Amino acid sequence: MRKQKAGHIINLSSISATVTGPSQFIYSASKARSHYLAKEVAAFNIKVTVLCPWSVRTDFLDESFLRKLANQTGQYSMVEQTLAGLGRLNHNQNGDPALVAQAILKVVAMPNPPARLYLGTGALMALQSKIEEVIQVANANSELSQSIDYQD
């Protein structure tokens, strides 16, 4: 892409890159970095769009992907609850893979595609809730946040 001085990278991430839940740290962290690439490659006329869908109805949550805890002693009840919830979600996700593919084609056709795009009503609701939370925390702690500035 650098050689041809153009390109568009589409990276399938997840709403979990922005909003995560208990016992999902590793998965969420793995999804959270790719949007930084956009600024790195912009000078080469390479676009990057990170797609952050809510749940999409695929085999991702099948037993072949979700591993049960070998030692269910109760010490990891939060992990067990998360895995059980994900198991119940399997094949009940509200996102349609064919519609995700259509969205990707629309993004590729955009002259100025977004660097990050949230897909699905659930993703938008989770994002809006997270934004509200961040604003509340920032406002509640603004005095402390500003307290480190030099007082000239």
PDB file of C-alpha atoms in Angstrom:
ATOM      1  CA  MET A   1       0.000   0.000   0.000  1.00  0.00           C
ATOM      2  CA  ARG A   2       2.844   2.375   0.705  1.00  0.00           C
ATOM      3  CA  LYS A   3       4.334   1.561  -2.677  1.00  0.00           C
ATOM      4  CA  GLN A   4       1.050   2.280  -4.490  1.00  0.00           C
ATOM      5  CA  LYS A   5       0.537   5.337  -2.243  1.00  0.00           C
ATOM      6  CA  ALA A   6      -3.009   4.360  -1.354  1.00  0.00           C
ATOM      7  CA  GLY A   7      -5.037   1.752   0.413  1.00  0.00           C
ATOM      8  CA  HIS A   8      -7.736   1.073   2.943  1.00  0.00           C
ATOM      9  CA  ILE A   9      -7.347  -1.286   5.862  1.00  0.00           C
ATOM     10  CA  ILE A  10     -10.582  -2.642   7.311  1.00  0.00           C
ATOM     11  CA  ASN A  11     -10.035  -4.110  10.745  1.00  0.00           C
ATOM     12  CA  LEU A  12     -12.800  -6.042  12.424  1.00  0.00           C
ATOM     13  CA  SER A  13     -12.622  -5.173  16.086  1.00  0.00           C
ATOM     14  CA  SER A  14     -15.460  -5.198  18.622  1.00  0.00           C
ATOM     15  CA  ILE A  15     -17.516  -2.953  20.845  1.00  0.00           C
ATOM     16  CA  SER A  16     -15.397  -4.612  23.542  1.00  0.00           C
ATOM     17  CA  ALA A  17     -12.519  -2.385  22.443  1.00  0.00           C
ATOM     18  CA  THR A  18     -14.433   0.519  24.006  1.00  0.00           C
ATOM     19  CA  VAL A  19     -16.845  -1.076  26.456  1.00  0.00           C
ATOM     20  CA  THR A  20     -15.932  -4.252  28.255  1.00  0.00           C
ATOM     21  CA  GLY A  21     -17.355  -6.437  30.976  1.00  0.00           C
ATOM     22  CA  PRO A  22     -16.049  -8.621  33.754  1.00  0.00           C
ATOM     23  CA  SER A  23     -13.657 -11.388  32.748  1.00  0.00           C
ATOM     24  CA  GLN A  24     -13.181  -9.974  29.244  1.00  0.00           C
ATOM     25  CA  PHE A  25      -9.959  -8.016  29.742  1.00  0.00           C
ATOM     26  CA  ILE A  26      -7.693 -10.021  27.442  1.00  0.00           C
ATOM     27  CA  TYR A  27     -10.198 -10.122  24.602  1.00  0.00           C
ATOM     28  CA  SER A  28     -11.004  -6.423  24.964  1.00  0.00           C
ATOM     29  CA  ALA A  29      -7.344  -5.398  25.147  1.00  0.00           C
ATOM     30  CA  SER A  30      -6.604  -7.314  21.955  1.00  0.00           C
ATOM     31  CA  LYS A  31      -9.312  -5.327  20.158  1.00  0.00           C
ATOM     32  CA  ALA A  32      -8.385  -1.885  21.463  1.00  0.00           C
ATOM     33  CA  ARG A  33      -5.200  -0.975  19.622  1.00  0.00           C
ATOM     34  CA  SER A  34      -5.830  -0.963  15.914  1.00  0.00           C
ATOM     35  CA  HIS A  35      -7.438   2.480  15.640  1.00  0.00           C
ATOM     36  CA  TYR A  36      -4.053   4.027  16.419  1.00  0.00           C
ATOM     37  CA  LEU A  37      -2.788   2.704  13.095  1.00  0.00           C
ATOM     38  CA  ALA A  38      -4.877   5.280  11.192  1.00  0.00           C
ATOM     39  CA  LYS A  39      -2.652   8.173  12.256  1.00  0.00           C
ATOM     40  CA  GLU A  40       0.492   6.174  11.536  1.00  0.00           C
ATOM     41  CA  VAL A  41      -0.360   5.467   7.899  1.00  0.00           C
ATOM     42  CA  ALA A  42      -2.369   8.581   6.957  1.00  0.00           C
ATOM     43  CA  ALA A  43       0.727  10.231   5.466  1.00  0.00           C
ATOM     44  CA  PHE A  44       0.876   7.375   2.938  1.00  0.00           C
ATOM     45  CA  ASN A  45      -2.752   7.943   1.853  1.00  0.00           C
ATOM     46  CA  ILE A  46      -3.719   4.718   3.582  1.00  0.00           C
ATOM     47  CA  LYS A  47      -7.080   4.782   5.313  1.00  0.00           C
ATOM     48  CA  VAL A  48      -7.936   2.631   8.291  1.00  0.00           C
ATOM     49  CA  THR A  49     -11.430   1.819   9.465  1.00  0.00           C
ATOM     50  CA  VAL A  50     -11.922  -0.136  12.647  1.00  0.00           C
ATOM     51  CA  LEU A  51     -15.330  -1.777  12.757  1.00  0.00           C
ATOM     52  CA  CYS A  52     -16.731  -2.265  16.244  1.00  0.00           C
ATOM     53  CA  PRO A  53     -19.843  -4.408  16.021  1.00  0.00           C
ATOM     54  CA  TRP A  54     -22.062  -5.533  18.852  1.00  0.00           C
ATOM     55  CA  SER A  55     -22.823  -9.240  18.786  1.00  0.00           C
ATOM     56  CA  VAL A  56     -22.963 -10.857  15.347  1.00  0.00           C
ATOM     57  CA  ARG A  57     -24.597 -14.245  14.818  1.00  0.00           C
ATOM     58  CA  THR A  58     -21.614 -16.462  14.027  1.00  0.00           C
ATOM     59  CA  ASP A  59     -20.045 -19.561  15.568  1.00  0.00           C
ATOM     60  CA  PHE A  60     -17.675 -17.394  17.620  1.00  0.00           C
ATOM     61  CA  LEU A  61     -19.327 -18.363  20.913  1.00  0.00           C
ATOM     62  CA  ASP A  62     -19.519 -22.094  20.191  1.00  0.00           C
ATOM     63  CA  GLU A  63     -17.948 -24.492  22.679  1.00  0.00           C
ATOM     64  CA  SER A  64     -14.984 -24.895  20.338  1.00  0.00           C
ATOM     65  CA  PHE A  65     -14.104 -21.253  21.058  1.00  0.00           C
ATOM     66  CA  LEU A  66     -15.235 -20.843  24.657  1.00  0.00           C
ATOM     67  CA  ARG A  67     -13.184 -22.948  27.022  1.00  0.00           C
ATOM     68  CA  LYS A  68     -14.690 -24.077  30.309  1.00  0.00           C
ATOM     69  CA  LEU A  69     -12.645 -23.627  33.434  1.00  0.00           C
ATOM     70  CA  ALA A  70     -10.841 -26.815  34.368  1.00  0.00           C
ATOM     71  CA  ASN A  71     -11.048 -26.087  38.081  1.00  0.00           C
ATOM     72  CA  GLN A  72     -14.449 -24.667  38.984  1.00  0.00           C
ATOM     73  CA  THR A  73     -13.793 -24.006  42.652  1.00  0.00           C
ATOM     74  CA  GLY A  74     -15.935 -20.916  42.958  1.00  0.00           C
ATOM     75  CA  GLN A  75     -12.891 -18.649  43.062  1.00  0.00           C
ATOM     76  CA  TYR A  76     -13.660 -17.654  39.516  1.00  0.00           C
ATOM     77  CA  SER A  77     -17.422 -17.364  39.759  1.00  0.00           C
ATOM     78  CA  MET A  78     -17.387 -14.119  37.766  1.00  0.00           C
ATOM     79  CA  VAL A  79     -15.576 -15.854  34.920  1.00  0.00           C
ATOM     80  CA  GLU A  80     -17.992 -18.776  35.112  1.00  0.00           C
ATOM     81  CA  GLN A  81     -20.973 -16.388  35.002  1.00  0.00           C
ATOM     82  CA  THR A  82     -19.519 -14.524  32.029  1.00  0.00           C
ATOM     83  CA  LEU A  83     -18.890 -17.759  30.113  1.00  0.00           C
ATOM     84  CA  ALA A  84     -22.410 -18.992  30.889  1.00  0.00           C
ATOM     85  CA  GLY A  85     -23.888 -15.718  29.651  1.00  0.00           C
ATOM     86  CA  LEU A  86     -21.837 -15.859  26.470  1.00  0.00           C
ATOM     87  CA  GLY A  87     -22.938 -19.458  25.975  1.00  0.00           C
ATOM     88  CA  ARG A  88     -26.597 -18.403  26.203  1.00  0.00           C
ATOM     89  CA  LEU A  89     -25.932 -15.666  23.655  1.00  0.00           C
ATOM     90  CA  ASN A  90     -24.530 -18.203  21.161  1.00  0.00           C
ATOM     91  CA  HIS A  91     -26.598 -18.151  17.952  1.00  0.00           C
ATOM     92  CA  ASN A  92     -28.923 -15.573  19.517  1.00  0.00           C
ATOM     93  CA  GLN A  93     -26.790 -12.552  18.621  1.00  0.00           C
ATOM     94  CA  ASN A  94     -28.744  -9.771  16.932  1.00  0.00           C
ATOM     95  CA  GLY A  95     -26.158  -8.846  14.264  1.00  0.00           C
ATOM     96  CA  ASP A  96     -26.522 -10.282  10.780  1.00  0.00           C
ATOM     97  CA  PRO A  97     -23.164 -11.244   9.173  1.00  0.00           C
ATOM     98  CA  ALA A  98     -24.518 -10.474   5.682  1.00  0.00           C
ATOM     99  CA  LEU A  99     -25.453  -6.956   6.803  1.00  0.00           C
ATOM    100  CA  VAL A 100     -21.990  -6.511   8.337  1.00  0.00           C
ATOM    101  CA  ALA A 101     -20.529  -7.405   4.921  1.00  0.00           C
ATOM    102  CA  GLN A 102     -22.807  -4.812   3.278  1.00  0.00           C
ATOM    103  CA  ALA A 103     -21.668  -2.190   5.798  1.00  0.00           C
ATOM    104  CA  ILE A 104     -18.034  -3.001   4.996  1.00  0.00           C
ATOM    105  CA  LEU A 105     -18.694  -2.464   1.279  1.00  0.00           C
ATOM    106  CA  LYS A 106     -20.325   0.894   2.042  1.00  0.00           C
ATOM    107  CA  VAL A 107     -17.332   1.947   4.157  1.00  0.00           C
ATOM    108  CA  VAL A 108     -14.889   0.959   1.401  1.00  0.00           C
ATOM    109  CA  ALA A 109     -16.838   3.098  -1.079  1.00  0.00           C
ATOM    110  CA  MET A 110     -16.711   6.209   1.143  1.00  0.00           C
ATOM    111  CA  PRO A 111     -14.294   8.933   0.042  1.00  0.00           C
ATOM    112  CA  ASN A 112     -13.673   9.824   3.713  1.00  0.00           C
ATOM    113  CA  PRO A 113     -14.436   6.728   5.747  1.00  0.00           C
ATOM    114  CA  PRO A 114     -14.556   6.924   9.532  1.00  0.00           C
ATOM    115  CA  ALA A 115     -11.527   5.707  11.443  1.00  0.00           C
ATOM    116  CA  ARG A 116     -13.890   3.873  13.775  1.00  0.00           C
ATOM    117  CA  LEU A 117     -17.438   2.715  13.131  1.00  0.00           C
ATOM    118  CA  TYR A 118     -19.744   1.127  15.667  1.00  0.00           C
ATOM    119  CA  LEU A 119     -22.160  -1.384  14.145  1.00  0.00           C
ATOM    120  CA  GLY A 120     -25.472  -2.401  15.644  1.00  0.00           C
ATOM    121  CA  THR A 121     -27.945  -0.742  17.957  1.00  0.00           C
ATOM    122  CA  GLY A 122     -26.352  -2.418  20.972  1.00  0.00           C
ATOM    123  CA  ALA A 123     -22.937  -1.010  20.051  1.00  0.00           C
ATOM    124  CA  LEU A 124     -24.327   2.514  19.741  1.00  0.00           C
ATOM    125  CA  MET A 125     -26.182   2.239  23.062  1.00  0.00           C
ATOM    126  CA  ALA A 126     -23.092   0.875  24.841  1.00  0.00           C
ATOM    127  CA  LEU A 127     -20.904   3.608  23.322  1.00  0.00           C
ATOM    128  CA  GLN A 128     -23.319   6.365  24.324  1.00  0.00           C
ATOM    129  CA  SER A 129     -23.504   4.993  27.853  1.00  0.00           C
ATOM    130  CA  LYS A 130     -19.698   4.862  28.051  1.00  0.00           C
ATOM    131  CA  ILE A 131     -19.406   8.445  26.794  1.00  0.00           C
ATOM    132  CA  GLU A 132     -21.866   9.608  29.457  1.00  0.00           C
ATOM    133  CA  GLU A 133     -19.895   7.741  32.128  1.00  0.00           C
ATOM    134  CA  VAL A 134     -16.600   9.307  31.006  1.00  0.00           C
ATOM    135  CA  ILE A 135     -18.132  12.791  31.040  1.00  0.00           C
ATOM    136  CA  GLN A 136     -19.591  12.265  34.519  1.00  0.00           C
ATOM    137  CA  VAL A 137     -16.279  11.047  35.935  1.00  0.00           C
ATOM    138  CA  ALA A 138     -14.352  13.870  34.254  1.00  0.00           C
ATOM    139  CA  ASN A 139     -16.766  16.502  35.551  1.00  0.00           C
ATOM    140  CA  ALA A 140     -16.826  15.031  39.063  1.00  0.00           C
ATOM    141  CA  ASN A 141     -13.030  15.079  39.223  1.00  0.00           C
ATOM    142  CA  SER A 142     -12.215  18.177  37.174  1.00  0.00           C
ATOM    143  CA  GLU A 143     -10.753  20.062  40.139  1.00  0.00           C
ATOM    144  CA  LEU A 144      -8.388  17.203  40.976  1.00  0.00           C
ATOM    145  CA  SER A 145      -7.538  16.731  37.289  1.00  0.00           C
ATOM    146  CA  GLN A 146      -6.569  20.375  36.942  1.00  0.00           C
ATOM    147  CA  SER A 147      -4.728  20.471  40.265  1.00  0.00           C
ATOM    148  CA  ILE A 148      -1.447  19.296  38.748  1.00  0.00           C
ATOM    149  CA  ASP A 149      -1.043  22.343  36.508  1.00  0.00           C
ATOM    150  CA  TYR A 150       1.578  24.931  37.409  1.00  0.00           C
ATOM    151  CA  GLN A 151       0.062  27.939  39.110  1.00  0.00           C
ATOM    152  CA  ASP A 152       1.829  30.837  37.354  1.00  0.00           C
TER     153      ASP A 152
END
